[in-house]
Coordinates of C-alpha atoms in Angstrom, one line a residue:
M498 CA 43.2 136.4 19.5
S499 CA 42.3 136.1 15.8
S500 CA 39.1 137.8 14.7
E501 CA 37.3 134.6 13.8
N502 CA 37.4 133.6 17.5
L503 CA 36.1 136.9 18.8
P504 CA 32.5 136.8 20.2
Q505 CA 30.0 138.6 18.1
S506 CA 28.0 141.5 19.6
T507 CA 24.2 141.5 19.5
E508 CA 24.3 144.1 16.8
Q509 CA 26.7 141.9 14.7
Q510 CA 24.3 139.0 15.2
L511 CA 21.3 141.0 14.1
R512 CA 22.7 143.0 11.2
K513 CA 23.1 141.7 7.6
P514 CA 26.7 140.6 6.7
R515 CA 28.5 143.4 5.0
V516 CA 30.2 142.6 1.7
A517 CA 33.0 144.9 0.3
V518 CA 33.2 144.5 -3.5
V519 CA 36.8 145.5 -4.3
F520 CA 37.6 146.2 -8.0
G521 CA 39.7 148.0 -10.5
G522 CA 43.3 147.9 -9.6
R523 CA 46.7 148.7 -11.0
S524 CA 47.0 145.9 -13.6
S525 CA 46.2 146.2 -17.4
E526 CA 43.0 144.3 -16.6
H527 CA 41.6 147.3 -14.7
G528 CA 38.7 147.9 -17.0
I529 CA 37.3 144.4 -17.2
S530 CA 37.5 144.3 -13.4
V531 CA 35.2 147.3 -13.2
V532 CA 32.8 145.5 -15.6
T533 CA 32.9 142.4 -13.5
A534 CA 32.2 144.5 -10.3
G535 CA 29.1 145.9 -12.0
A536 CA 27.8 142.4 -12.7
V537 CA 28.5 141.3 -9.1
L538 CA 26.9 144.4 -7.6
N539 CA 23.8 143.7 -9.7
A540 CA 23.6 140.1 -8.6
I541 CA 24.1 140.4 -4.8
D542 CA 20.9 139.9 -2.8
R543 CA 20.4 143.2 -1.0
T544 CA 17.9 141.5 1.3
K545 CA 20.7 139.3 2.7
Y546 CA 23.8 141.6 2.5
D547 CA 24.8 145.2 2.9
V548 CA 27.2 146.2 0.1
L549 CA 30.2 148.6 0.1
P550 CA 31.8 149.2 -3.4
I551 CA 35.5 150.0 -3.2
G552 CA 37.4 150.8 -6.4
I553 CA 41.2 150.8 -6.7
T554 CA 42.5 153.4 -9.1
T555 CA 45.2 152.6 -11.6
D556 CA 47.7 154.4 -9.3
G557 CA 46.7 152.3 -6.3
R558 CA 44.4 154.6 -4.4
W559 CA 41.4 152.9 -2.7
A560 CA 38.4 155.0 -3.5
L561 CA 34.8 155.1 -2.2
T562 CA 32.6 154.6 -5.3
A563 CA 29.0 155.0 -6.1
D564 CA 26.9 151.8 -6.0
E565 CA 25.8 152.3 -9.6
P566 CA 26.4 149.1 -11.6
E567 CA 24.9 150.6 -14.7
R568 CA 27.9 153.0 -15.0
M569 CA 30.3 150.0 -15.0
A570 CA 29.7 148.7 -18.5
I571 CA 31.7 148.7 -21.7
T572 CA 30.5 151.7 -23.7
D573 CA 31.3 152.4 -27.4
R574 CA 34.1 149.7 -27.1
K575 CA 35.7 151.6 -24.2
M576 CA 36.3 150.1 -20.8
P577 CA 35.1 151.9 -17.6
D578 CA 37.5 153.2 -15.1
V579 CA 37.4 153.6 -11.3
S580 CA 38.4 157.3 -11.6
Q581 CA 35.0 157.9 -13.3
L582 CA 33.2 156.3 -10.4
A583 CA 35.1 157.6 -7.4
E584 CA 33.2 160.0 -5.1
S585 CA 36.3 162.1 -4.7
D586 CA 39.6 162.7 -6.5
E587 CA 41.5 162.6 -3.3
G588 CA 39.6 160.6 -0.7
A589 CA 40.9 157.2 0.3
V590 CA 39.5 154.1 1.9
V591 CA 41.7 152.4 4.5
L592 CA 41.2 148.9 5.9
S593 CA 42.6 148.2 9.3
V594 CA 45.4 145.6 9.6
D595 CA 44.4 144.9 13.2
P596 CA 42.8 141.4 13.1
G597 CA 40.7 142.3 16.1
S598 CA 38.9 145.0 14.0
R599 CA 37.4 144.9 10.5
E600 CA 36.7 148.7 10.5
V601 CA 36.9 150.6 7.2
V602 CA 37.8 154.3 7.4
Y603 CA 37.4 156.9 4.7
S604 CA 39.5 160.1 4.8
E605 CA 39.9 163.2 2.7
P606 CA 42.7 165.8 3.0
G607 CA 41.8 168.4 5.6
S608 CA 38.8 166.4 7.0
V609 CA 38.2 164.2 10.0
P610 CA 38.4 160.6 9.0
K611 CA 34.9 158.9 8.8
A612 CA 34.3 155.4 10.0
L613 CA 32.3 153.4 7.4
G614 CA 31.7 150.4 9.7
E615 CA 33.0 146.9 9.7
V616 CA 33.3 144.6 6.8
D617 CA 32.4 140.9 7.2
V618 CA 33.8 139.6 3.9
V619 CA 35.6 141.0 0.8
F620 CA 34.6 140.0 -2.7
P621 CA 37.7 140.8 -4.8
V622 CA 37.0 141.0 -8.5
L623 CA 40.5 142.3 -9.3
H624 CA 42.3 140.6 -12.2
G625 CA 46.1 140.4 -12.7
P626 CA 49.0 141.7 -10.6
Y627 CA 48.2 143.6 -7.3
G628 CA 44.9 141.8 -6.8
E629 CA 44.7 138.3 -8.2
D630 CA 48.3 137.4 -7.4
G631 CA 48.2 137.0 -3.6
T632 CA 49.1 140.6 -2.7
L633 CA 45.5 141.6 -1.8
Q634 CA 44.9 138.2 -0.2
G635 CA 47.9 138.8 2.0
L636 CA 46.6 142.1 3.2
L637 CA 43.2 140.6 4.0
E638 CA 44.9 137.8 5.9
L639 CA 46.7 140.4 8.0
S640 CA 43.5 142.2 8.5
G641 CA 41.6 139.0 9.5
V642 CA 38.9 139.7 7.0
P643 CA 37.4 136.7 5.1
Y644 CA 37.4 136.9 1.3
V645 CA 36.2 135.1 -1.7
G646 CA 38.5 132.9 -3.7
A647 CA 42.0 131.4 -3.4
G648 CA 44.5 132.2 -0.6
V649 CA 47.9 133.7 -0.9
L650 CA 49.8 130.7 -2.2
A651 CA 47.2 129.5 -4.7
S652 CA 46.7 133.1 -6.0
A653 CA 50.4 133.6 -6.6
V654 CA 50.8 130.2 -8.3
G655 CA 47.7 130.8 -10.4
Q656 CA 49.0 134.2 -11.5
D657 CA 52.6 133.1 -12.4
K658 CA 52.3 130.8 -15.5
E659 CA 55.9 129.5 -14.9
Y660 CA 55.3 128.2 -11.4
M661 CA 51.7 127.1 -12.3
K662 CA 53.2 124.8 -14.9
R663 CA 55.9 123.6 -12.5
V664 CA 53.2 122.7 -9.9
F665 CA 51.1 120.9 -12.5
T666 CA 54.0 119.0 -13.8
S667 CA 55.0 117.9 -10.2
F668 CA 51.4 116.6 -9.8
G669 CA 51.5 114.6 -13.0
L670 CA 49.1 116.9 -15.0
P671 CA 49.8 117.1 -18.7
V672 CA 51.5 120.4 -19.7
G673 CA 52.6 121.6 -23.2
P674 CA 56.1 122.6 -24.2
Y675 CA 57.3 126.0 -23.0
V676 CA 60.3 128.2 -22.3
V677 CA 60.6 130.9 -19.6
V678 CA 62.7 134.0 -20.1
R679 CA 63.4 135.8 -16.9
P680 CA 64.1 139.6 -16.6
R681 CA 67.8 139.3 -15.8
E682 CA 68.4 136.9 -18.7
W683 CA 66.9 139.2 -21.2
D684 CA 68.5 142.3 -19.7
N685 CA 72.0 140.7 -19.6
D686 CA 72.1 138.8 -22.9
P687 CA 69.0 139.3 -25.1
Q688 CA 70.9 137.6 -28.0
A689 CA 71.3 134.4 -26.1
A690 CA 67.7 134.5 -25.1
R691 CA 66.6 134.9 -28.7
K692 CA 68.8 131.9 -29.7
R693 CA 67.2 129.8 -27.1
I694 CA 63.7 130.8 -28.3
V695 CA 64.7 130.1 -32.0
A696 CA 66.1 126.7 -30.9
F697 CA 62.8 126.0 -29.1
A698 CA 60.9 126.8 -32.4
G699 CA 63.3 124.5 -34.2
E700 CA 62.3 121.7 -31.9
H701 CA 58.6 122.3 -31.7
G702 CA 57.8 124.4 -34.8
W703 CA 56.3 127.7 -35.6
P704 CA 54.1 129.5 -34.8
L705 CA 54.9 130.4 -31.2
F706 CA 52.9 132.3 -28.6
I707 CA 54.8 135.0 -26.6
K708 CA 53.0 135.9 -23.4
P709 CA 53.6 137.8 -20.2
A710 CA 54.2 135.4 -17.3
R711 CA 51.9 137.2 -14.9
A712 CA 49.0 138.7 -16.8
G713 CA 45.6 137.5 -17.8
S714 CA 42.6 138.1 -20.1
S715 CA 45.0 137.2 -23.0
I716 CA 46.6 140.7 -22.6
G717 CA 50.0 141.1 -24.1
I718 CA 50.0 137.8 -26.0
T719 CA 51.2 137.7 -29.6
K720 CA 51.1 134.8 -32.0
V721 CA 54.5 134.8 -33.9
D722 CA 54.7 133.0 -37.3
D723 CA 58.4 133.3 -37.8
V724 CA 61.6 134.9 -36.4
S725 CA 60.8 138.3 -38.0
G726 CA 58.0 138.9 -35.6
L727 CA 59.9 137.8 -32.5
D728 CA 61.3 141.1 -31.1
E729 CA 58.0 143.0 -31.5
A730 CA 56.2 140.2 -29.7
I731 CA 58.7 140.1 -26.9
E732 CA 58.5 143.9 -26.5
E733 CA 54.7 143.7 -26.2
A734 CA 54.9 140.9 -23.6
R735 CA 57.5 142.8 -21.6
R736 CA 55.3 145.9 -21.6
H737 CA 53.1 144.0 -19.2
D738 CA 55.6 141.8 -17.4
P739 CA 59.5 141.7 -17.5
K740 CA 59.2 137.9 -17.3
F741 CA 57.7 136.2 -20.3
L742 CA 56.8 132.7 -21.6
V743 CA 57.2 131.2 -25.0
E744 CA 54.8 128.4 -25.9
S745 CA 54.4 126.1 -28.9
L746 CA 51.1 125.9 -30.8
L747 CA 49.0 123.0 -29.6
R748 CA 46.8 121.9 -32.4
G749 CA 43.4 120.9 -31.2
R750 CA 40.2 122.2 -29.5
E751 CA 40.1 124.8 -26.7
I752 CA 38.1 123.4 -23.8
E753 CA 37.3 125.2 -20.5
C754 CA 35.9 123.8 -17.2
G755 CA 34.8 125.6 -14.1
V756 CA 35.5 124.4 -10.5
L757 CA 33.4 125.5 -7.6
E758 CA 33.9 124.7 -3.9
F759 CA 30.9 123.0 -2.3
E760 CA 30.5 121.8 1.3
D761 CA 31.7 118.4 0.4
G762 CA 34.7 119.6 -1.7
P763 CA 35.3 121.0 -5.2
R764 CA 33.1 120.0 -8.1
A765 CA 33.5 120.6 -11.9
S766 CA 31.0 122.3 -14.1
A767 CA 29.8 121.3 -17.6
P768 CA 32.7 122.1 -19.8
A769 CA 32.7 124.7 -22.6
E770 CA 34.4 124.9 -26.0
I771 CA 36.0 128.0 -27.5
P772 CA 35.6 127.7 -31.2
P773 CA 38.1 129.3 -33.6
V774 CA 37.5 133.1 -33.8
T775 CA 37.7 133.9 -37.5
S776 CA 38.1 137.7 -36.9
H777 CA 41.1 137.2 -34.6
D778 CA 44.3 135.2 -34.6
F779 CA 43.3 133.6 -31.4
Y780 CA 40.9 134.1 -28.4
D781 CA 42.5 137.4 -27.3
F782 CA 41.2 140.2 -25.1
E783 CA 39.2 141.9 -27.8
A784 CA 37.6 138.7 -28.9
K785 CA 36.6 137.9 -25.3
Y786 CA 35.3 141.2 -24.1
I787 CA 35.0 143.8 -26.8
D788 CA 33.6 141.6 -29.6
A789 CA 32.0 139.2 -27.1
A790 CA 33.0 136.0 -29.0
S791 CA 30.9 133.2 -27.7
G792 CA 31.8 129.8 -26.5
I793 CA 29.7 126.6 -26.8
V794 CA 28.2 125.4 -23.6
P795 CA 28.1 122.5 -23.0
A796 CA 31.1 121.5 -25.1
P797 CA 30.3 118.8 -27.7
L798 CA 32.4 116.1 -26.0
T799 CA 31.8 112.4 -25.4
D800 CA 30.8 111.3 -21.9
E801 CA 34.3 110.0 -21.4
Q802 CA 35.9 113.2 -22.5
T803 CA 33.6 115.3 -20.3
A804 CA 34.5 113.1 -17.3
E805 CA 38.2 113.3 -18.0
V806 CA 38.3 117.1 -18.4
Q807 CA 36.2 117.5 -15.2
R808 CA 38.6 115.2 -13.3
L809 CA 41.7 117.1 -14.6
A810 CA 40.0 120.5 -13.6
V811 CA 39.5 119.3 -10.1
D812 CA 43.0 117.9 -9.9
A813 CA 44.4 121.2 -11.0
F814 CA 42.3 123.0 -8.3
E815 CA 43.7 120.7 -5.7
A816 CA 47.3 120.7 -7.0
A817 CA 47.5 124.5 -6.6
S818 CA 45.6 124.4 -3.2
C819 CA 42.8 126.6 -4.6
E820 CA 39.7 127.7 -2.7
G821 CA 36.4 129.1 -3.9
L822 CA 36.5 129.0 -7.6
V823 CA 38.8 128.3 -10.6
R824 CA 38.5 128.2 -14.4
A825 CA 40.7 125.6 -15.9
D826 CA 41.7 125.9 -19.6
F827 CA 42.7 122.9 -21.7
F828 CA 43.5 121.9 -25.2
L829 CA 42.0 118.7 -26.5
T830 CA 44.8 117.7 -28.9
E831 CA 44.6 115.9 -32.2
D832 CA 45.7 112.6 -30.5
G833 CA 42.7 112.8 -28.2
G834 CA 44.5 113.8 -25.0
F835 CA 43.9 116.8 -22.8
V836 CA 46.7 119.3 -22.0
I837 CA 46.2 121.9 -19.3
N838 CA 47.0 125.4 -20.5
E839 CA 46.4 127.4 -17.3
I840 CA 44.0 128.1 -14.4
N841 CA 42.4 131.4 -13.4
T842 CA 41.7 131.8 -9.6
L843 CA 39.6 134.9 -10.3
P844 CA 38.3 134.2 -13.8
G845 CA 36.3 136.5 -16.0
F846 CA 33.0 136.9 -14.1
T847 CA 30.7 139.0 -16.2
P848 CA 27.4 137.3 -17.1
I849 CA 28.8 136.6 -20.6
S850 CA 32.0 135.1 -19.2
M851 CA 32.6 131.4 -19.6
F852 CA 32.8 130.6 -15.8
P853 CA 29.2 131.8 -15.0
R854 CA 27.9 130.3 -18.2
M855 CA 29.3 126.9 -17.5
W856 CA 27.8 126.9 -14.0
Q857 CA 24.4 128.2 -15.4
E858 CA 24.5 125.1 -17.6
S859 CA 25.3 123.0 -14.5
G860 CA 22.3 124.4 -12.5
V861 CA 23.8 127.3 -10.6
N862 CA 22.7 130.7 -12.0
Y863 CA 24.6 133.9 -11.6
P864 CA 23.0 135.2 -8.4
Q865 CA 23.3 131.8 -6.8
L866 CA 26.9 131.6 -7.8
V867 CA 27.7 135.0 -6.2
D868 CA 25.8 134.0 -3.1
R869 CA 27.6 130.6 -2.8
L870 CA 31.0 132.3 -3.1
I871 CA 30.1 134.8 -0.4
Q872 CA 28.7 132.1 2.0
A873 CA 31.8 129.9 1.4
A874 CA 34.1 132.9 2.3
L875 CA 32.0 133.7 5.4
N876 CA 32.3 130.2 6.6
R877 CA 36.1 129.9 6.0
P878 CA 38.5 131.3 8.6
T879 CA 41.5 133.4 7.7
G880 CA 45.0 132.3 8.8
L881 CA 46.5 128.9 8.4
R882 CA 43.9 126.3 7.3

């Protein structure tokens, strides 16, 4: 019997739902995940929910952490780390994979394991591989624990830019030119792979963007103006992912749109525009989080353009079978058409991030956004749906 069909005890019916906020992780986006967790912990209504913060260290240990959001901020341009917040250097949190139990247990070497009680819903704020890519979602499905955001398939599709683009193309969404270089291809014949990239540049022009296939927050992306910068850019991308993408420059405006799941289905937010960042080559990680480059909300678009990008954002959400939330990123090209760049199934979620700002403009403030996502997860079963 699956956990969603189990009768609730009187104690379960009377107590507040327990939310485990899981953050950190093994990806290169570890630090911004911790920052996001601090914002979410600040926003959760403690009169409605009990909260259990669980940090995942960069080596994969699930750690019990202090519920101290003020320690989870960027300080002196440095990102916070779960290891600084963990209550122990060795203690580990374990979630049962028995779908009849949602018990969380904490253990330290040489000590008797301590039950921390049941978890009703997980709010994952992990970005990148080992958290946003379906791996954590698969664990939670096995455990029978509801969770915020997309399921296993949508998370995996949303993380892998190659298959994301393939899905969008199959659904008729406009996608820009790109080339994928897989690990075996590069390892076996890097010279042939380079020739293919140079041929792509010959067809579509320089500059090119070299990016990891399965990373986010613009980490590992390099803008390459000519062939002389190609090898260094490939090395940087492969430092984060052995599979990488090559994309041509799309000249136009960068437009983003949030999608949020409501009771009657997904709805799109007011869109935002990311203006050119003069101090950076493009809207990279430092521009987003360290220098806090700001987008324009709402984007200065015509009513027709706004309606079109909102329609495309919802279409992308549906095409990838998403749940909960998505941020869809587009280019409004010089010929007046929209091209979808990518979706993020767990987008940047700090108060200055574009997704919360777009929904603030649309009438849903940050605490309401957090609450809506938790409630949607509590009302959605695990398993096939």
